[in-house]
PDB file of C-alpha atoms in Angstrom:
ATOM      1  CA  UNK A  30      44.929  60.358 -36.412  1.00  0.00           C
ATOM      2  CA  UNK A  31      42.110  59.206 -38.509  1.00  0.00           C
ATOM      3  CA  UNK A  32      42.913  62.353 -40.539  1.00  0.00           C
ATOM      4  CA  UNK A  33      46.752  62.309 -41.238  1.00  0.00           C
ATOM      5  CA  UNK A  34      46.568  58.126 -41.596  1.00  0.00           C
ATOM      6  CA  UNK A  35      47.996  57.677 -38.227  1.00  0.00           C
ATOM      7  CA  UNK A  36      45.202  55.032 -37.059  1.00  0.00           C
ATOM      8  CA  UNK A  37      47.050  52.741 -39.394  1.00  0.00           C
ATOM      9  CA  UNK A  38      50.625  53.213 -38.077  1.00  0.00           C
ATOM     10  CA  UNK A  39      51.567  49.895 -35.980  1.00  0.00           C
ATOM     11  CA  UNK A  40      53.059  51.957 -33.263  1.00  0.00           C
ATOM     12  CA  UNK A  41      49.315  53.985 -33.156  1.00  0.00           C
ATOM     13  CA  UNK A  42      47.710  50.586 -33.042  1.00  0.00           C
ATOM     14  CA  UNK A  43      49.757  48.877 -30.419  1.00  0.00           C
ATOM     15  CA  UNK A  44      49.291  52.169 -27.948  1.00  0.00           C
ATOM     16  CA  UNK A  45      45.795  51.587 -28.085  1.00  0.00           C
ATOM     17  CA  UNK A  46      45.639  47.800 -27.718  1.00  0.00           C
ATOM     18  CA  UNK A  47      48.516  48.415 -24.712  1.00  0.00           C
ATOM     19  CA  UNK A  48      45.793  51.359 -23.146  1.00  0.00           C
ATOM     20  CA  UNK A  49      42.563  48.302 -23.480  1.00  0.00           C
ATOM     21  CA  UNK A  50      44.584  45.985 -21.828  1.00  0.00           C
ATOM     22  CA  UNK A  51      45.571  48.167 -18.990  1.00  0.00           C
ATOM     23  CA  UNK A  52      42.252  49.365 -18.794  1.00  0.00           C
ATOM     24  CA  UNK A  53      41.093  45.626 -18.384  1.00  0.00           C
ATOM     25  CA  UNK A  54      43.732  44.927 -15.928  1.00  0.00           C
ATOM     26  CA  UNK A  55      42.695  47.735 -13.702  1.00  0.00           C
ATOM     27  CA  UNK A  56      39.114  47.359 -13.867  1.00  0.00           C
ATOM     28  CA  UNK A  57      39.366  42.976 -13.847  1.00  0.00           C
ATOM     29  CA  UNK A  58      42.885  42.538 -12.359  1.00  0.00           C
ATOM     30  CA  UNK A  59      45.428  40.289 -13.660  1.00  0.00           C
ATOM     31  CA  UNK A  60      43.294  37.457 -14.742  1.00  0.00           C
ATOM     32  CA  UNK A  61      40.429  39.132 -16.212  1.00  0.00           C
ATOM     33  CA  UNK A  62      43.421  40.934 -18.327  1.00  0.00           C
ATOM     34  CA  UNK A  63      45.295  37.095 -18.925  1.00  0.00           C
ATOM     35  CA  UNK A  64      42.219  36.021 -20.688  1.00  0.00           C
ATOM     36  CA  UNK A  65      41.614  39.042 -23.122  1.00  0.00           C
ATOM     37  CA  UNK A  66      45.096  38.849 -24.141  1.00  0.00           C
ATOM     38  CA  UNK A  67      45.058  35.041 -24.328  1.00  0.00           C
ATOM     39  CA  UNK A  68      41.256  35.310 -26.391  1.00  0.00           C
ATOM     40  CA  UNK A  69      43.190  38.035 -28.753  1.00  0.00           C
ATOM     41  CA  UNK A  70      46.267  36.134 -29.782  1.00  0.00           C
ATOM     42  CA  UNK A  71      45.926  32.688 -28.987  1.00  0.00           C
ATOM     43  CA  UNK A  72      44.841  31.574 -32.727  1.00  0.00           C
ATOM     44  CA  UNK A  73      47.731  33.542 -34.182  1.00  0.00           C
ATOM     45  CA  UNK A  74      50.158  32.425 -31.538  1.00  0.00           C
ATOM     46  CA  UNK A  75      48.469  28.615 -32.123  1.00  0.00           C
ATOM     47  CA  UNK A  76      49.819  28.800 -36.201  1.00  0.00           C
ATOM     48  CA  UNK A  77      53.551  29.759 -35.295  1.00  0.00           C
ATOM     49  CA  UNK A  78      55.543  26.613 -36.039  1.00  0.00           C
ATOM     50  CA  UNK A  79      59.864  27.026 -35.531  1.00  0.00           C
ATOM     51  CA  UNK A  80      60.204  27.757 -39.389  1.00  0.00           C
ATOM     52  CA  UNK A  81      58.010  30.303 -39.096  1.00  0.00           C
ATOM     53  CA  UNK A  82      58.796  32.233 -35.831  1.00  0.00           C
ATOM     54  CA  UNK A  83      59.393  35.739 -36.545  1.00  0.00           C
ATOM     55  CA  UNK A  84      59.800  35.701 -39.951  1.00  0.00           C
ATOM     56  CA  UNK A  85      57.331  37.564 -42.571  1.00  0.00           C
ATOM     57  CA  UNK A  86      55.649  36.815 -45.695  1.00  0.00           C
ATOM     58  CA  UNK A  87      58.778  37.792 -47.442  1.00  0.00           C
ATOM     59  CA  UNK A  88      61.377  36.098 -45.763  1.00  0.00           C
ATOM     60  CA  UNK A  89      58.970  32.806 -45.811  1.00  0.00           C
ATOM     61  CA  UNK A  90      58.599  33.381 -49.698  1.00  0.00           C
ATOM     62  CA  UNK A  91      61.853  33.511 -50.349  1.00  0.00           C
ATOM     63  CA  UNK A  92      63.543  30.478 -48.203  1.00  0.00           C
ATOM     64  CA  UNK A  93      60.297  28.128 -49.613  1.00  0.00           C
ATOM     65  CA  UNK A  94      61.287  29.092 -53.273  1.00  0.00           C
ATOM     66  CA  UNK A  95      65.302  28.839 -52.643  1.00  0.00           C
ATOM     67  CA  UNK A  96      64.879  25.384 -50.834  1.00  0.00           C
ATOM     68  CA  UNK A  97      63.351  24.437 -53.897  1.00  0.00           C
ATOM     69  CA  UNK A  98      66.230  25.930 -56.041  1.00  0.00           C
ATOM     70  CA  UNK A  99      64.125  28.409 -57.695  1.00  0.00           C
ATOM     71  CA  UNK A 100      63.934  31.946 -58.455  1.00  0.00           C
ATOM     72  CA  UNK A 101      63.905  35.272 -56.037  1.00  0.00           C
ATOM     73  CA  UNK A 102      60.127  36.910 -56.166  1.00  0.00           C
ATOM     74  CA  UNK A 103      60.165  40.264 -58.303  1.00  0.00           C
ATOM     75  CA  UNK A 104      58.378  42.892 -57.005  1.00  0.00           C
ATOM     76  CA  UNK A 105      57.158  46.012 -59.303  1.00  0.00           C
ATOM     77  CA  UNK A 106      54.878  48.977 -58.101  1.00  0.00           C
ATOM     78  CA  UNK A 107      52.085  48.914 -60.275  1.00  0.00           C
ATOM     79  CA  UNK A 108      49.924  52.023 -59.122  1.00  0.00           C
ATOM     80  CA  UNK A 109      50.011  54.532 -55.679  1.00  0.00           C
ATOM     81  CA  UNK A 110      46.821  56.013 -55.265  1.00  0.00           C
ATOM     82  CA  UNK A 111      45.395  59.028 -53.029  1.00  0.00           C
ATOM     83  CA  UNK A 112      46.970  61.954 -51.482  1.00  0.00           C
ATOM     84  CA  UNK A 113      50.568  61.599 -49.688  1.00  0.00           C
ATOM     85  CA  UNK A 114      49.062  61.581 -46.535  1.00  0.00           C
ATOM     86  CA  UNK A 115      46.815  58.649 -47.477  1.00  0.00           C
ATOM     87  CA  UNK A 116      48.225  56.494 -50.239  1.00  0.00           C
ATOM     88  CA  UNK A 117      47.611  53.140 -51.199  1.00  0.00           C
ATOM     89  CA  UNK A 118      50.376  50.919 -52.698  1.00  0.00           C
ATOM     90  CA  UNK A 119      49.495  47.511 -55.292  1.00  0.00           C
ATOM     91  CA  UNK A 120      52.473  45.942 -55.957  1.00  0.00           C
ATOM     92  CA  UNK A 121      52.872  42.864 -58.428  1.00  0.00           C
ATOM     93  CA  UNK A 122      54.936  39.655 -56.998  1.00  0.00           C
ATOM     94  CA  UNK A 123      56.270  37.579 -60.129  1.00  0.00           C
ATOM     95  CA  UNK A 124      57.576  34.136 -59.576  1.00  0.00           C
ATOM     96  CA  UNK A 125      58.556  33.154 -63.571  1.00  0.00           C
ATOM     97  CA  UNK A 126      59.498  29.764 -62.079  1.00  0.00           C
ATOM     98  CA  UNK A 127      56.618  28.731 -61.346  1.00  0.00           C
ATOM     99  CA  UNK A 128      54.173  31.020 -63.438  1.00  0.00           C
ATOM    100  CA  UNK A 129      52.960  32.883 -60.570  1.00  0.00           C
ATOM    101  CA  UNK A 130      51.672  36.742 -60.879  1.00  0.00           C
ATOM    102  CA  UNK A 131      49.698  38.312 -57.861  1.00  0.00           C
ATOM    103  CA  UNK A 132      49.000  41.835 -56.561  1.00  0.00           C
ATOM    104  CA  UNK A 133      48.888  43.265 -53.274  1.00  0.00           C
ATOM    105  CA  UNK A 134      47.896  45.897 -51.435  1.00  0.00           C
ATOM    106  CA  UNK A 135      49.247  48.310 -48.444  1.00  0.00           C
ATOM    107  CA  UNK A 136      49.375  51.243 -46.540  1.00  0.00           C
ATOM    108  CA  UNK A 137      53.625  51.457 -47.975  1.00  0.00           C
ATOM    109  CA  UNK A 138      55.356  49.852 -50.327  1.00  0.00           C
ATOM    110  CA  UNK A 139      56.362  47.340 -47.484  1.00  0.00           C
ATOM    111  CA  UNK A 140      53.174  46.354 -46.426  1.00  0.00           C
ATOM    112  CA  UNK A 141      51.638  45.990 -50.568  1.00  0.00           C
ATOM    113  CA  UNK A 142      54.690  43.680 -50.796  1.00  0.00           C
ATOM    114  CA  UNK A 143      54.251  41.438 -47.684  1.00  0.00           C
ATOM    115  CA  UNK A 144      50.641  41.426 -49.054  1.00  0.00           C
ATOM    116  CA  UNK A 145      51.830  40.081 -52.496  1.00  0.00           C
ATOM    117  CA  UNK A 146      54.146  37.515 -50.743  1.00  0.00           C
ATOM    118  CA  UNK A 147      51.250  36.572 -48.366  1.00  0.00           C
ATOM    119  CA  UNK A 148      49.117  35.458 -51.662  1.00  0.00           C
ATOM    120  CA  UNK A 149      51.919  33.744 -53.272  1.00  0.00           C
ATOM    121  CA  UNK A 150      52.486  31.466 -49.785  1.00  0.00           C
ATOM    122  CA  UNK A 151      48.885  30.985 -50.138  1.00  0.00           C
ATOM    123  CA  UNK A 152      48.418  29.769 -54.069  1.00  0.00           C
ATOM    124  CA  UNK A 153      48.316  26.746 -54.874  1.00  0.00           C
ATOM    125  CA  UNK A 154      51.287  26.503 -56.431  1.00  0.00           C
ATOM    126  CA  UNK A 155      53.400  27.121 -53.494  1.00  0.00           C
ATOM    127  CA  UNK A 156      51.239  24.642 -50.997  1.00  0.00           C
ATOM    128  CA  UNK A 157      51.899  22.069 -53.413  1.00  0.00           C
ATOM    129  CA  UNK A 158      55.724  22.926 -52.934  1.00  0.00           C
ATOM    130  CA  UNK A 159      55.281  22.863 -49.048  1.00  0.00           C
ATOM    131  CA  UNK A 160      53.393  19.413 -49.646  1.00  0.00           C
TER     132      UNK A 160
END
């Protein structure tokens, strides 16, 4: 997997995590298994709020800025590096609006874009729109 860049495909990922907590269940039973799981995703489970339930970086991004009446993000592929099996994405985010230019990073296109996104939630510029 490590090989072909399948230890970074979610659905690789979440087969393994599923396998550790089986594993703990069978060895600990169900509440030995409760608390891993709780341990795991209890402090990104404890930052959902309603606005923010299910949606990603992008889809945050882009309801913050048109609440505000601004601008959509534009996103540009700056650079793809490796081999096709392995590549690496940077994407740039612009926000003219509010004078904002970041880069991510990812696995896909996707991922350097919810990356970007990610940053630009983060800034300072958009907190101070949040208030």
């Amino acid at each position: 997997e490590k090989h072909t860049g399948g230890n970074h495909r979610p659905s690789t990922i979440a087969d393994a995590v599923e396998a550790i907590f089986g594993a703990v269940f069978t060895d600990g039973g169900f509440e030995e298994a409760q608390t891993v799981i709780i341990r795991l995703y209890e402090p990104m489970l404890s930052q959902l709020t309603p606005t923010t339930l299910g949606k990603d970086a992008k889809t945050n991004l882009q309801e913050v800025l048109q609440r505000m009446h601004f601008g959509l993000p534009l996103y540009d592929i700056v650079e793809i590096r490796g081999a096709p099996h392995d590549q690496e994405f940077e994407v740039r985010i612009d926000i003219p609006d509010l004078g904002i230019s970041l880069t991510g990073v990812g696995k896909s296109r996707r991922q350097a874009e919810q990356d970007a996104a990610q940053k630009a939630l983060d800034s300072e510029a958009i907190r101070n729109l949040k208030g």
